[in-house]
Amino acid sequence: MKTKFYKSLCCFMLLIFSGCSAFSLERSPYTIEAGFVMDEEATVYKICGVDLSFYNQAAETVKEFEVVFYLFDSDGEPAYECPNRLAFSIEREIGPDEDFSVCLSLDSYMTFVPQSLLEIDYLYVSRITYADGSIWVDPYGFAAFM
């Protein structure tokens, strides 16, 4: 009786601890990287921007995607120079296994010039529209961190 109880308890614990990975989201159809930039010689922005690199891992051609990220100061506090959460929709055809790089201007979001470089955290793609009309969505960025 005791052995049956312990076996049941072990099976239950195994299900609890492996449950998240057993029912996880599919593999992310993209990889993405970004860096905050403040270059005086830049032509895309006057105050600051974000250098963004997107790689399409899906078998379909991307038509448009929406990228989301959060900005923090060097102490890890939300940036006070601008809204903390920023989202950009980018229209660009990106074929399977192709990458795309762009510099996004943050000038219109800044209330004043940052004293130091800001840090980007929790970077993810919330929506991808493919050329065939299908749409992949991940509004909270779960797939980016699987």
mmCIF file of C-alpha atoms in Angstrom, residues 4-87:
data_model
loop_
_atom_site.group_PDB
_atom_site.id
_atom_site.type_symbol
_atom_site.label_atom_id
_atom_site.label_comp_id
_atom_site.label_asym_id
_atom_site.label_seq_id
_atom_site.Cartn_x
_atom_site.Cartn_y
_atom_site.Cartn_z
ATOM 1 C CA LYS A 4 1.738 2.225 -4.411
ATOM 2 C CA PHE A 5 1.277 5.599 -2.707
ATOM 3 C CA TYR A 6 4.932 6.571 -3.262
ATOM 4 C CA LYS A 7 4.822 5.470 -6.903
ATOM 5 C CA SER A 8 1.681 7.539 -7.433
ATOM 6 C CA LEU A 9 3.260 10.508 -5.675
ATOM 7 C CA CYS A 10 6.413 10.220 -7.816
ATOM 8 C CA CYS A 11 4.356 10.058 -11.026
ATOM 9 C CA PHE A 12 2.308 13.053 -9.927
ATOM 10 C CA MET A 13 5.445 15.081 -9.094
ATOM 11 C CA LEU A 14 6.999 14.125 -12.416
ATOM 12 C CA LEU A 15 3.913 15.394 -14.253
ATOM 13 C CA ILE A 16 3.907 18.626 -12.255
ATOM 14 C CA PHE A 17 7.579 19.422 -12.872
ATOM 15 C CA SER A 18 7.663 18.401 -16.520
ATOM 16 C CA GLY A 19 4.189 19.677 -17.381
ATOM 17 C CA CYS A 20 5.322 23.048 -18.668
ATOM 18 C CA SER A 21 7.801 21.610 -21.127
ATOM 19 C CA ALA A 22 5.448 18.840 -22.209
ATOM 20 C CA PHE A 23 2.823 21.343 -23.331
ATOM 21 C CA SER A 24 5.129 24.158 -24.456
ATOM 22 C CA LEU A 25 4.621 26.315 -27.522
ATOM 23 C CA GLU A 26 6.024 25.290 -30.847
ATOM 24 C CA ARG A 27 9.556 26.293 -31.762
ATOM 25 C CA SER A 28 9.889 30.011 -32.387
ATOM 26 C CA PRO A 29 9.699 30.845 -36.136
ATOM 27 C CA TYR A 30 12.302 33.600 -35.750
ATOM 28 C CA THR A 31 15.385 34.779 -33.936
ATOM 29 C CA ILE A 32 15.882 38.421 -33.113
ATOM 30 C CA GLU A 33 18.581 40.630 -31.620
ATOM 31 C CA ALA A 34 18.656 44.343 -30.866
ATOM 32 C CA GLY A 35 20.975 46.949 -29.408
ATOM 33 C CA PHE A 36 20.380 50.512 -28.242
ATOM 34 C CA VAL A 37 22.504 53.059 -30.154
ATOM 35 C CA MET A 38 23.370 56.742 -29.775
ATOM 36 C CA ASP A 39 25.762 57.658 -32.588
ATOM 37 C CA GLU A 40 26.294 61.342 -33.404
ATOM 38 C CA GLU A 41 26.958 60.493 -37.062
ATOM 39 C CA ALA A 42 23.692 58.561 -37.555
ATOM 40 C CA THR A 43 21.381 59.523 -40.407
ATOM 41 C CA VAL A 44 18.323 57.517 -39.292
ATOM 42 C CA TYR A 45 17.859 59.288 -35.953
ATOM 43 C CA LYS A 46 18.913 62.484 -34.169
ATOM 44 C CA ILE A 47 18.752 61.290 -30.545
ATOM 45 C CA CYS A 48 18.906 57.492 -30.439
ATOM 46 C CA GLY A 49 17.758 54.299 -32.094
ATOM 47 C CA VAL A 50 17.719 50.530 -32.010
ATOM 48 C CA ASP A 51 19.762 48.318 -34.322
ATOM 49 C CA LEU A 52 17.522 45.329 -35.003
ATOM 50 C CA SER A 53 18.334 41.997 -36.676
ATOM 51 C CA PHE A 54 15.538 39.548 -37.544
ATOM 52 C CA TYR A 55 16.047 36.038 -38.919
ATOM 53 C CA ASN A 56 13.123 34.108 -40.468
ATOM 54 C CA GLN A 57 13.322 30.451 -39.370
ATOM 55 C CA ALA A 58 9.928 29.540 -40.871
ATOM 56 C CA ALA A 59 9.304 27.833 -44.211
ATOM 57 C CA GLU A 60 7.021 30.718 -45.303
ATOM 58 C CA THR A 61 7.935 34.232 -46.468
ATOM 59 C CA VAL A 62 7.345 36.968 -43.880
ATOM 60 C CA LYS A 63 5.336 39.948 -45.111
ATOM 61 C CA GLU A 64 5.168 41.956 -41.868
ATOM 62 C CA PHE A 65 6.112 41.518 -38.220
ATOM 63 C CA GLU A 66 5.639 43.403 -34.969
ATOM 64 C CA VAL A 67 8.577 43.613 -32.582
ATOM 65 C CA VAL A 68 8.181 44.502 -28.896
ATOM 66 C CA PHE A 69 10.856 45.433 -26.367
ATOM 67 C CA TYR A 70 11.321 47.209 -23.054
ATOM 68 C CA LEU A 71 13.909 49.877 -22.236
ATOM 69 C CA PHE A 72 15.759 50.095 -18.927
ATOM 70 C CA ASP A 73 18.500 52.311 -17.518
ATOM 71 C CA SER A 74 21.880 50.971 -16.392
ATOM 72 C CA ASP A 75 20.479 50.263 -12.899
ATOM 73 C CA GLY A 76 17.761 47.995 -14.334
ATOM 74 C CA GLU A 77 15.009 50.518 -13.672
ATOM 75 C CA PRO A 78 12.432 51.342 -16.381
ATOM 76 C CA ALA A 79 13.685 54.139 -18.639
ATOM 77 C CA TYR A 80 12.214 57.490 -17.620
ATOM 78 C CA GLU A 81 13.255 59.257 -20.849
ATOM 79 C CA CYS A 82 10.579 57.438 -22.838
ATOM 80 C CA PRO A 83 7.807 54.849 -22.527
ATOM 81 C CA ASN A 84 9.166 51.616 -21.093
ATOM 82 C CA ARG A 85 7.386 49.321 -23.586
ATOM 83 C CA LEU A 86 7.790 50.008 -27.298
ATOM 84 C CA ALA A 87 6.283 48.180 -30.277
#
